[in-house]
Amino acid sequence: MISVSELVKILGPKGAFQLTGRLTRNYPRILMYHRFSEESQVGHVSSRQLETQFRYLKKSFNVVSMDSLISNQSDPRQKDYRPKVVITVDDGYEDFYSICYPLLKKYELPATFYVTTNFISGENWLWQDKLKWLIDNSEYIKEDLRIGDVVFEKSNWCSDKFSAWKALFPYLIRLGINGLEDFFKQFSELTDQTLPKYAPELYRSVTWAQLREMQDDGVTVGGHTADHYSLGHLSDSEVYQQVNSCKSHLDTMLGDRPRHFCFPNGQPEDVSSYAKECVEGAGFISSVLAYYSRAGLSDRYALSRHGVGDSWLDFQKTVWGIDRLGAIILNRDSRFSWSV
C-alpha cells in the first residue's frame, strides 16, 4: 500500500500543493529552524538546501515578519493572497549569522532570531551542548552509568554514546538548574573531562555586535530565556528570573523595542500558565512553541510552529499547508513527550 508521503510526493506537483495552499491560505505557517551548516550534517540545514527553500518562499509565498503577523493577521486590507510564512530561528548560534543571514539578505526575507541571552554574553552555554560535548569527548567512564532502568556498562561505553544521549536528555531536562549543575559535575568526574568555560567552536554563539548589525538590517531579535532551561521544570521564581532577565538583557544591549519570545524545548510540559503570564508581564508581545497542533495560532502566547530540516518533501508539506490540514482533519500534531 502506498504511504501518505509517497502519495504527497506524486500528487503535490500535479496540483495538490496549490489546492492545500488555497484551503489553508488563512493560516500563516511559522517555520522553525535551529542549526545551519555549509555541507549536509545531521541536525543542520545545509546552505544549499536553505537557499533552495528561501528561493521557493520568495517566489510562491508571502513571507512576513513576526511583528506583521501579530499586528495584521486579520487585516482585510492585505492585497497579497499567497499563503503567509514566518521564518523563525532558535537559540543564538553563530551559524545563523554566517550562513542564514546572508541568504535572508539576498532574498530580502524577514526573520525572527530567538536568542538565549547568557549564551550570547558568554556567561553560560546551552546545557544540551554541554551534555553532547561530554559524551562525544569521553573515552571511558569510571563505573557503570545507570539512568532509570537503563545501565551503560563502562566496558561498552564508546560504542553506545548515542544511546546514552537519548537516555540522558529526557532525564536531564527535568532536573532544573541546580540538578543540572550537580549532574555535570558528577558526569565530568565520571568521564575525567573538564567542561570548557566557554562554548567550543562547534557550539559558538553570535555576538551582541552581530545581533545589532542584523537588527539594524531588519532581523527581529527575540528572547529565548537567559539560559535555555525548560520553564516547565523550574520554580516560579526561577521562571520569573529566566524570562525577565532575558528581556532586560535584550533591551539593554539592543534597545527597547517590541520583542517576541520562544519557549525552550517548547512542548506542552515546558509551557505552564505561570510561564505564559511571565512572558506577557515582561513585555514580550507573543511567544511560540516547538510543535503544531489543531489550536494553531489561536493563542498569541502559544503559537504553533512547524519544524524545518533538510528534507525537501517535508518542507513542501509544511509550507503548502498539508501539516495544517492533517492537524485539523485528523486532530494530529507534532508534539512529543520525552520518556525516561
mmCIF file of C-alpha atoms in Angstrom:
data_model
loop_
_atom_site.group_PDB
_atom_site.id
_atom_site.type_symbol
_atom_site.label_atom_id
_atom_site.label_comp_id
_atom_site.label_asym_id
_atom_site.label_seq_id
_atom_site.Cartn_x
_atom_site.Cartn_y
_atom_site.Cartn_z
ATOM 1 C CA MET A 1 0.000 0.000 0.000
ATOM 2 C CA ILE A 2 1.299 3.437 -0.915
ATOM 3 C CA SER A 3 2.242 5.668 2.025
ATOM 4 C CA VAL A 4 0.908 9.181 2.636
ATOM 5 C CA SER A 5 4.352 10.661 1.947
ATOM 6 C CA GLU A 6 4.626 8.796 -1.345
ATOM 7 C CA LEU A 7 1.135 9.962 -2.320
ATOM 8 C CA VAL A 8 2.015 13.555 -1.497
ATOM 9 C CA LYS A 9 5.239 13.276 -3.486
ATOM 10 C CA ILE A 10 3.277 12.120 -6.542
ATOM 11 C CA LEU A 11 0.229 14.403 -6.308
ATOM 12 C CA GLY A 12 1.885 17.525 -4.903
ATOM 13 C CA PRO A 13 3.416 18.783 -8.169
ATOM 14 C CA LYS A 14 0.198 17.864 -10.002
ATOM 15 C CA GLY A 15 -1.864 20.457 -8.167
ATOM 16 C CA ALA A 16 -2.322 19.056 -4.656
ATOM 17 C CA PHE A 17 0.097 21.595 -3.176
ATOM 18 C CA GLN A 18 -1.784 24.540 -4.666
ATOM 19 C CA LEU A 19 -5.105 23.068 -3.508
ATOM 20 C CA THR A 20 -3.985 22.653 0.095
ATOM 21 C CA GLY A 21 -2.383 26.079 -0.127
ATOM 22 C CA ARG A 22 -5.726 27.629 -1.006
ATOM 23 C CA LEU A 23 -7.563 25.637 1.658
ATOM 24 C CA THR A 24 -5.140 26.801 4.354
ATOM 25 C CA ARG A 25 -4.424 30.283 2.967
ATOM 26 C CA ASN A 26 -5.695 31.997 6.121
ATOM 27 C CA TYR A 27 -3.321 30.009 8.329
ATOM 28 C CA PRO A 28 0.188 31.550 8.439
ATOM 29 C CA ARG A 29 2.883 28.903 8.695
ATOM 30 C CA ILE A 30 5.559 29.760 11.280
ATOM 31 C CA LEU A 31 8.712 27.881 10.289
ATOM 32 C CA MET A 32 11.197 26.783 12.975
ATOM 33 C CA TYR A 33 14.921 26.426 12.258
ATOM 34 C CA HIS A 34 17.833 25.748 14.619
ATOM 35 C CA ARG A 35 21.250 24.976 13.106
ATOM 36 C CA PHE A 36 22.879 25.558 9.718
ATOM 37 C CA SER A 37 25.986 24.169 8.035
ATOM 38 C CA GLU A 38 27.844 24.598 4.764
ATOM 39 C CA GLU A 39 27.574 20.891 3.931
ATOM 40 C CA SER A 40 24.937 18.337 4.891
ATOM 41 C CA GLN A 41 25.160 17.488 8.580
ATOM 42 C CA VAL A 42 22.798 15.708 10.958
ATOM 43 C CA GLY A 43 20.602 18.196 12.807
ATOM 44 C CA HIS A 44 21.518 21.076 10.483
ATOM 45 C CA VAL A 45 20.049 22.601 7.339
ATOM 46 C CA SER A 46 22.742 22.856 4.687
ATOM 47 C CA SER A 47 23.376 26.191 2.979
ATOM 48 C CA ARG A 48 22.422 24.695 -0.392
ATOM 49 C CA GLN A 49 19.096 23.387 0.890
ATOM 50 C CA LEU A 50 18.404 26.603 2.775
ATOM 51 C CA GLU A 51 18.910 28.683 -0.359
ATOM 52 C CA THR A 52 16.578 26.366 -2.278
ATOM 53 C CA GLN A 53 13.933 26.844 0.420
ATOM 54 C CA PHE A 54 14.327 30.630 0.534
ATOM 55 C CA ARG A 55 14.195 30.947 -3.244
ATOM 56 C CA TYR A 56 10.975 28.894 -3.232
ATOM 57 C CA LEU A 57 9.449 31.003 -0.457
ATOM 58 C CA LYS A 58 10.317 34.241 -2.236
ATOM 59 C CA LYS A 59 8.619 33.056 -5.429
ATOM 60 C CA SER A 60 5.447 31.404 -4.117
ATOM 61 C CA PHE A 61 4.660 32.775 -0.639
ATOM 62 C CA ASN A 62 4.095 35.988 1.256
ATOM 63 C CA VAL A 63 6.925 35.936 3.791
ATOM 64 C CA VAL A 64 6.120 38.331 6.645
ATOM 65 C CA SER A 65 7.804 39.320 9.891
ATOM 66 C CA MET A 66 6.544 38.230 13.283
ATOM 67 C CA ASP A 67 5.658 41.862 14.000
ATOM 68 C CA SER A 68 3.493 41.945 10.873
ATOM 69 C CA LEU A 69 1.878 38.622 11.722
ATOM 70 C CA ILE A 70 0.881 39.776 15.199
ATOM 71 C CA SER A 71 -0.383 43.205 14.158
ATOM 72 C CA ASN A 72 -2.020 42.416 10.797
ATOM 73 C CA GLN A 73 -3.047 38.768 10.958
ATOM 74 C CA SER A 74 -6.685 39.515 10.143
ATOM 75 C CA ASP A 75 -6.188 42.804 8.259
ATOM 76 C CA PRO A 76 -8.688 42.789 5.340
ATOM 77 C CA ARG A 77 -6.587 45.401 3.522
ATOM 78 C CA GLN A 78 -3.889 42.836 2.760
ATOM 79 C CA LYS A 79 -3.618 42.547 -1.032
ATOM 80 C CA ASP A 80 -1.274 39.542 -1.263
ATOM 81 C CA TYR A 81 -3.395 36.383 -1.213
ATOM 82 C CA ARG A 82 -0.485 33.976 -1.253
ATOM 83 C CA PRO A 83 -0.137 31.900 1.956
ATOM 84 C CA LYS A 84 1.769 33.723 4.669
ATOM 85 C CA VAL A 85 5.002 32.291 6.033
ATOM 86 C CA VAL A 86 7.070 33.468 9.003
ATOM 87 C CA ILE A 87 10.727 32.443 9.366
ATOM 88 C CA THR A 88 11.972 31.885 12.923
ATOM 89 C CA VAL A 89 15.300 30.557 14.195
ATOM 90 C CA ASP A 90 16.084 29.464 17.756
ATOM 91 C CA ASP A 91 18.955 29.563 20.240
ATOM 92 C CA GLY A 92 21.577 32.087 19.067
ATOM 93 C CA TYR A 93 24.243 30.063 17.273
ATOM 94 C CA GLU A 94 26.862 31.799 15.124
ATOM 95 C CA ASP A 95 25.862 29.778 12.054
ATOM 96 C CA PHE A 96 22.744 31.943 11.795
ATOM 97 C CA TYR A 97 24.984 34.946 11.158
ATOM 98 C CA SER A 98 27.432 33.195 8.829
ATOM 99 C CA ILE A 99 25.016 31.048 6.782
ATOM 100 C CA CYS A 100 21.368 32.054 7.215
ATOM 101 C CA TYR A 101 21.633 35.836 7.486
ATOM 102 C CA PRO A 102 23.412 36.352 4.120
ATOM 103 C CA LEU A 103 20.667 34.342 2.392
ATOM 104 C CA LEU A 104 17.951 36.337 4.139
ATOM 105 C CA LYS A 105 19.563 39.486 2.776
ATOM 106 C CA LYS A 106 19.977 38.016 -0.699
ATOM 107 C CA TYR A 107 16.274 37.151 -0.976
ATOM 108 C CA GLU A 108 15.089 40.129 1.110
ATOM 109 C CA LEU A 109 13.218 37.946 3.608
ATOM 110 C CA PRO A 110 12.318 38.963 7.183
ATOM 111 C CA ALA A 111 13.085 36.613 10.070
ATOM 112 C CA THR A 112 12.933 36.412 13.859
ATOM 113 C CA PHE A 113 16.001 35.146 15.719
ATOM 114 C CA TYR A 114 15.251 33.973 19.283
ATOM 115 C CA VAL A 115 18.417 34.147 21.383
ATOM 116 C CA THR A 116 19.463 32.869 24.796
ATOM 117 C CA THR A 117 20.967 35.955 26.402
ATOM 118 C CA ASN A 118 23.532 34.453 28.806
ATOM 119 C CA PHE A 119 24.715 32.292 25.902
ATOM 120 C CA ILE A 120 25.341 35.426 23.829
ATOM 121 C CA SER A 121 27.148 37.109 26.731
ATOM 122 C CA GLY A 122 29.427 34.142 27.324
ATOM 123 C CA GLU A 123 28.135 33.600 30.861
ATOM 124 C CA ASN A 124 26.826 30.149 30.025
ATOM 125 C CA TRP A 125 26.443 27.808 27.085
ATOM 126 C CA LEU A 126 23.496 25.600 26.312
ATOM 127 C CA TRP A 127 23.188 22.636 28.638
ATOM 128 C CA GLN A 128 22.258 20.193 25.876
ATOM 129 C CA ASP A 129 25.504 21.125 24.102
ATOM 130 C CA LYS A 130 27.436 20.554 27.321
ATOM 131 C CA LEU A 131 25.914 17.088 27.512
ATOM 132 C CA LYS A 132 26.829 16.274 23.914
ATOM 133 C CA TRP A 133 30.362 17.614 24.360
ATOM 134 C CA LEU A 134 30.957 15.488 27.462
ATOM 135 C CA ILE A 135 29.625 12.354 25.798
ATOM 136 C CA ASP A 136 31.474 12.902 22.498
ATOM 137 C CA ASN A 137 34.785 13.656 24.204
ATOM 138 C CA SER A 138 34.727 10.896 26.823
ATOM 139 C CA GLU A 139 36.944 7.904 26.078
ATOM 140 C CA TYR A 140 35.669 5.906 29.030
ATOM 141 C CA ILE A 141 33.579 6.039 32.195
ATOM 142 C CA LYS A 142 34.997 5.009 35.535
ATOM 143 C CA GLU A 143 31.976 2.929 36.511
ATOM 144 C CA ASP A 144 28.727 1.721 35.050
ATOM 145 C CA LEU A 145 26.206 4.508 34.488
ATOM 146 C CA ARG A 146 22.584 3.899 35.447
ATOM 147 C CA ILE A 147 19.842 6.119 34.004
ATOM 148 C CA GLY A 148 16.489 4.966 35.353
ATOM 149 C CA ASP A 149 16.240 1.305 34.406
ATOM 150 C CA VAL A 150 18.971 1.579 31.754
ATOM 151 C CA VAL A 151 22.577 0.686 32.580
ATOM 152 C CA PHE A 152 25.514 1.728 30.399
ATOM 153 C CA GLU A 153 28.420 -0.560 31.116
ATOM 154 C CA LYS A 154 31.854 1.025 31.271
ATOM 155 C CA SER A 155 33.230 -1.770 29.094
ATOM 156 C CA ASN A 156 30.830 -0.806 26.286
ATOM 157 C CA TRP A 157 30.766 2.972 26.684
ATOM 158 C CA CYS A 158 32.474 4.109 23.478
ATOM 159 C CA SER A 159 30.159 2.071 21.251
ATOM 160 C CA ASP A 160 26.956 3.254 22.935
ATOM 161 C CA LYS A 161 27.253 7.049 23.126
ATOM 162 C CA PHE A 162 24.208 7.896 21.028
ATOM 163 C CA SER A 163 22.018 5.680 23.210
ATOM 164 C CA ALA A 164 23.452 7.436 26.242
ATOM 165 C CA TRP A 165 22.492 10.845 24.846
ATOM 166 C CA LYS A 166 18.955 9.659 24.066
ATOM 167 C CA ALA A 167 18.577 8.354 27.605
ATOM 168 C CA LEU A 168 20.211 11.296 29.350
ATOM 169 C CA PHE A 169 18.470 14.187 27.584
ATOM 170 C CA PRO A 170 14.922 13.473 28.842
ATOM 171 C CA TYR A 171 16.320 12.739 32.277
ATOM 172 C CA LEU A 172 18.271 15.997 32.438
ATOM 173 C CA ILE A 173 15.603 18.300 31.049
ATOM 174 C CA ARG A 174 13.513 17.650 34.159
ATOM 175 C CA LEU A 175 16.288 18.289 36.685
ATOM 176 C CA GLY A 176 16.089 22.063 36.863
ATOM 177 C CA ILE A 177 19.001 24.467 37.286
ATOM 178 C CA ASN A 178 20.704 23.068 40.397
ATOM 179 C CA GLY A 179 20.114 19.477 39.374
ATOM 180 C CA LEU A 180 21.757 20.067 36.001
ATOM 181 C CA GLU A 181 24.809 21.701 37.538
ATOM 182 C CA ASP A 182 25.206 18.819 40.012
ATOM 183 C CA PHE A 183 24.883 16.269 37.226
ATOM 184 C CA PHE A 184 27.549 17.915 35.063
ATOM 185 C CA LYS A 185 29.984 17.946 37.983
ATOM 186 C CA GLN A 186 29.363 14.252 38.622
ATOM 187 C CA PHE A 187 29.467 13.304 34.958
ATOM 188 C CA SER A 188 32.683 15.263 34.418
ATOM 189 C CA GLU A 189 34.291 13.292 37.209
ATOM 190 C CA LEU A 190 32.924 10.019 35.862
ATOM 191 C CA THR A 191 34.437 10.660 32.420
ATOM 192 C CA ASP A 192 37.584 12.515 33.544
ATOM 193 C CA GLN A 193 36.524 15.514 31.467
ATOM 194 C CA THR A 194 36.526 19.220 32.310
ATOM 195 C CA LEU A 195 33.774 21.247 30.705
ATOM 196 C CA PRO A 196 35.152 24.310 28.888
ATOM 197 C CA LYS A 197 34.058 27.585 30.458
ATOM 198 C CA TYR A 198 33.070 28.932 27.050
ATOM 199 C CA ALA A 199 31.288 27.163 24.226
ATOM 200 C CA PRO A 200 33.665 25.343 21.835
ATOM 201 C CA GLU A 201 33.628 26.439 18.200
ATOM 202 C CA LEU A 202 31.000 23.895 17.160
ATOM 203 C CA TYR A 203 28.570 25.434 19.674
ATOM 204 C CA ARG A 204 29.648 29.075 19.421
ATOM 205 C CA SER A 205 27.091 31.881 19.691
ATOM 206 C CA VAL A 206 26.691 35.100 17.767
ATOM 207 C CA THR A 207 27.945 38.268 19.425
ATOM 208 C CA TRP A 208 25.971 41.280 20.569
ATOM 209 C CA ALA A 209 27.686 43.306 17.836
ATOM 210 C CA GLN A 210 26.475 40.834 15.217
ATOM 211 C CA LEU A 211 22.966 40.980 16.668
ATOM 212 C CA ARG A 212 22.989 44.793 16.494
ATOM 213 C CA GLU A 213 24.134 44.637 12.882
ATOM 214 C CA MET A 214 21.377 42.187 11.950
ATOM 215 C CA GLN A 215 18.718 44.055 13.910
ATOM 216 C CA ASP A 216 19.667 47.290 12.118
ATOM 217 C CA ASP A 217 19.288 45.361 8.859
ATOM 218 C CA GLY A 218 15.747 44.199 9.656
ATOM 219 C CA VAL A 219 16.164 40.933 11.574
ATOM 220 C CA THR A 220 13.835 40.780 14.581
ATOM 221 C CA VAL A 221 15.724 39.627 17.687
ATOM 222 C CA GLY A 222 13.557 37.837 20.237
ATOM 223 C CA GLY A 223 14.082 36.184 23.606
ATOM 224 C CA HIS A 224 14.711 32.517 24.389
ATOM 225 C CA THR A 225 15.226 32.893 28.175
ATOM 226 C CA ALA A 226 18.511 33.646 29.902
ATOM 227 C CA ASP A 227 19.918 30.083 29.974
ATOM 228 C CA HIS A 228 17.656 27.801 27.874
ATOM 229 C CA TYR A 229 16.270 25.727 30.751
ATOM 230 C CA SER A 230 12.809 24.221 30.346
ATOM 231 C CA LEU A 231 10.488 26.632 32.157
ATOM 232 C CA GLY A 232 8.130 23.781 32.964
ATOM 233 C CA HIS A 233 10.636 22.302 35.411
ATOM 234 C CA LEU A 234 11.686 25.415 37.323
ATOM 235 C CA SER A 235 10.274 27.134 40.404
ATOM 236 C CA ASP A 236 8.093 30.220 39.900
ATOM 237 C CA SER A 237 10.931 32.498 40.998
ATOM 238 C CA GLU A 238 13.338 30.830 38.557
ATOM 239 C CA VAL A 239 10.836 31.151 35.713
ATOM 240 C CA TYR A 240 10.392 34.843 36.504
ATOM 241 C CA GLN A 241 14.155 35.401 36.540
ATOM 242 C CA GLN A 242 14.779 33.492 33.286
ATOM 243 C CA VAL A 243 12.131 35.450 31.408
ATOM 244 C CA ASN A 244 12.638 38.920 32.849
ATOM 245 C CA SER A 245 16.425 38.767 32.833
ATOM 246 C CA CYS A 246 16.266 37.806 29.164
ATOM 247 C CA LYS A 247 14.010 40.750 28.279
ATOM 248 C CA SER A 248 16.067 43.220 30.303
ATOM 249 C CA HIS A 249 19.303 41.996 28.743
ATOM 250 C CA LEU A 250 17.911 42.354 25.216
ATOM 251 C CA ASP A 251 16.662 45.866 25.898
ATOM 252 C CA THR A 252 19.957 46.934 27.464
ATOM 253 C CA MET A 253 22.138 45.568 24.670
ATOM 254 C CA LEU A 254 19.863 46.122 21.659
ATOM 255 C CA GLY A 255 17.451 48.865 22.670
ATOM 256 C CA ASP A 256 13.896 48.869 23.960
ATOM 257 C CA ARG A 257 11.522 47.770 21.198
ATOM 258 C CA PRO A 258 8.707 45.231 20.694
ATOM 259 C CA ARG A 259 10.083 41.719 21.177
ATOM 260 C CA HIS A 260 8.827 38.163 20.837
ATOM 261 C CA PHE A 261 9.577 35.092 22.953
ATOM 262 C CA CYS A 262 10.282 31.417 22.328
ATOM 263 C CA PHE A 263 9.840 28.662 24.939
ATOM 264 C CA PRO A 264 12.908 26.392 25.252
ATOM 265 C CA ASN A 265 12.048 22.835 24.160
ATOM 266 C CA GLY A 266 8.566 24.217 23.529
ATOM 267 C CA GLN A 267 6.457 21.142 24.320
ATOM 268 C CA PRO A 268 3.282 21.189 26.459
ATOM 269 C CA GLU A 269 5.161 20.240 29.626
ATOM 270 C CA ASP A 270 7.575 23.150 29.080
ATOM 271 C CA VAL A 271 4.836 25.807 28.959
ATOM 272 C CA SER A 272 2.953 26.469 32.181
ATOM 273 C CA SER A 273 0.223 29.057 32.649
ATOM 274 C CA TYR A 274 2.509 30.943 35.017
ATOM 275 C CA ALA A 275 5.310 30.978 32.434
ATOM 276 C CA LYS A 276 2.962 32.456 29.832
ATOM 277 C CA GLU A 277 1.901 35.118 32.339
ATOM 278 C CA CYS A 278 5.563 35.963 32.997
ATOM 279 C CA VAL A 279 6.274 36.257 29.289
ATOM 280 C CA GLU A 280 3.393 38.682 28.801
ATOM 281 C CA GLY A 281 4.185 40.544 32.007
ATOM 282 C CA ALA A 282 7.819 41.026 30.959
ATOM 283 C CA GLY A 283 6.615 42.865 27.873
ATOM 284 C CA PHE A 284 7.034 40.258 25.147
ATOM 285 C CA ILE A 285 4.211 40.622 22.635
ATOM 286 C CA SER A 286 3.984 36.962 21.583
ATOM 287 C CA SER A 287 5.527 33.564 22.240
ATOM 288 C CA VAL A 288 5.975 30.447 20.144
ATOM 289 C CA LEU A 289 6.010 26.713 20.757
ATOM 290 C CA ALA A 290 8.106 23.996 19.117
ATOM 291 C CA TYR A 291 5.222 21.980 17.710
ATOM 292 C CA TYR A 292 1.987 22.485 15.796
ATOM 293 C CA SER A 293 -1.476 21.394 16.826
ATOM 294 C CA ARG A 294 -5.121 21.886 15.957
ATOM 295 C CA ALA A 295 -5.102 25.076 18.073
ATOM 296 C CA GLY A 296 -2.790 26.684 15.528
ATOM 297 C CA LEU A 297 -2.436 30.426 16.167
ATOM 298 C CA SER A 298 -5.468 30.914 18.412
ATOM 299 C CA ASP A 299 -3.325 31.883 21.435
ATOM 300 C CA ARG A 300 -0.794 34.679 20.881
ATOM 301 C CA TYR A 301 1.334 33.274 23.706
ATOM 302 C CA ALA A 302 1.293 29.680 22.428
ATOM 303 C CA LEU A 303 1.735 29.976 18.663
ATOM 304 C CA SER A 304 2.199 26.752 16.710
ATOM 305 C CA ARG A 305 5.367 26.268 14.664
ATOM 306 C CA HIS A 306 6.484 23.778 12.040
ATOM 307 C CA GLY A 307 9.995 22.369 12.247
ATOM 308 C CA VAL A 308 12.157 22.580 9.116
ATOM 309 C CA GLY A 309 15.052 20.294 8.239
ATOM 310 C CA ASP A 310 16.935 19.225 5.134
ATOM 311 C CA SER A 311 14.043 17.207 3.635
ATOM 312 C CA TRP A 312 12.599 18.946 0.568
ATOM 313 C CA LEU A 313 9.376 16.921 0.656
ATOM 314 C CA ASP A 314 8.762 17.701 4.334
ATOM 315 C CA PHE A 315 9.414 21.369 3.642
ATOM 316 C CA GLN A 316 6.835 21.411 0.838
ATOM 317 C CA LYS A 317 4.271 19.620 3.018
ATOM 318 C CA THR A 318 4.719 22.287 5.667
ATOM 319 C CA VAL A 319 4.637 25.426 3.537
ATOM 320 C CA TRP A 320 1.692 24.262 1.394
ATOM 321 C CA GLY A 321 -0.406 23.501 4.487
ATOM 322 C CA ILE A 322 -0.586 19.709 4.389
ATOM 323 C CA ASP A 323 0.582 19.528 8.020
ATOM 324 C CA ARG A 324 -2.131 22.031 8.922
ATOM 325 C CA LEU A 325 -4.847 20.028 7.182
ATOM 326 C CA GLY A 326 -3.681 16.906 8.977
ATOM 327 C CA ALA A 327 -3.864 18.698 12.314
ATOM 328 C CA ILE A 328 -7.448 19.816 11.620
ATOM 329 C CA ILE A 329 -8.912 16.740 9.948
ATOM 330 C CA LEU A 330 -7.077 14.046 11.904
ATOM 331 C CA ASN A 331 -6.549 16.038 15.111
ATOM 332 C CA ARG A 332 -2.869 15.264 14.574
ATOM 333 C CA ASP A 333 0.008 17.343 15.878
ATOM 334 C CA SER A 334 3.777 17.220 16.080
ATOM 335 C CA ARG A 335 4.219 17.445 19.827
ATOM 336 C CA PHE A 336 6.313 14.851 21.587
ATOM 337 C CA SER A 337 6.876 13.758 25.157
ATOM 338 C CA TRP A 338 10.311 12.729 26.380
ATOM 339 C CA SER A 339 10.245 9.444 28.249
ATOM 340 C CA VAL A 340 12.744 8.132 30.740
#
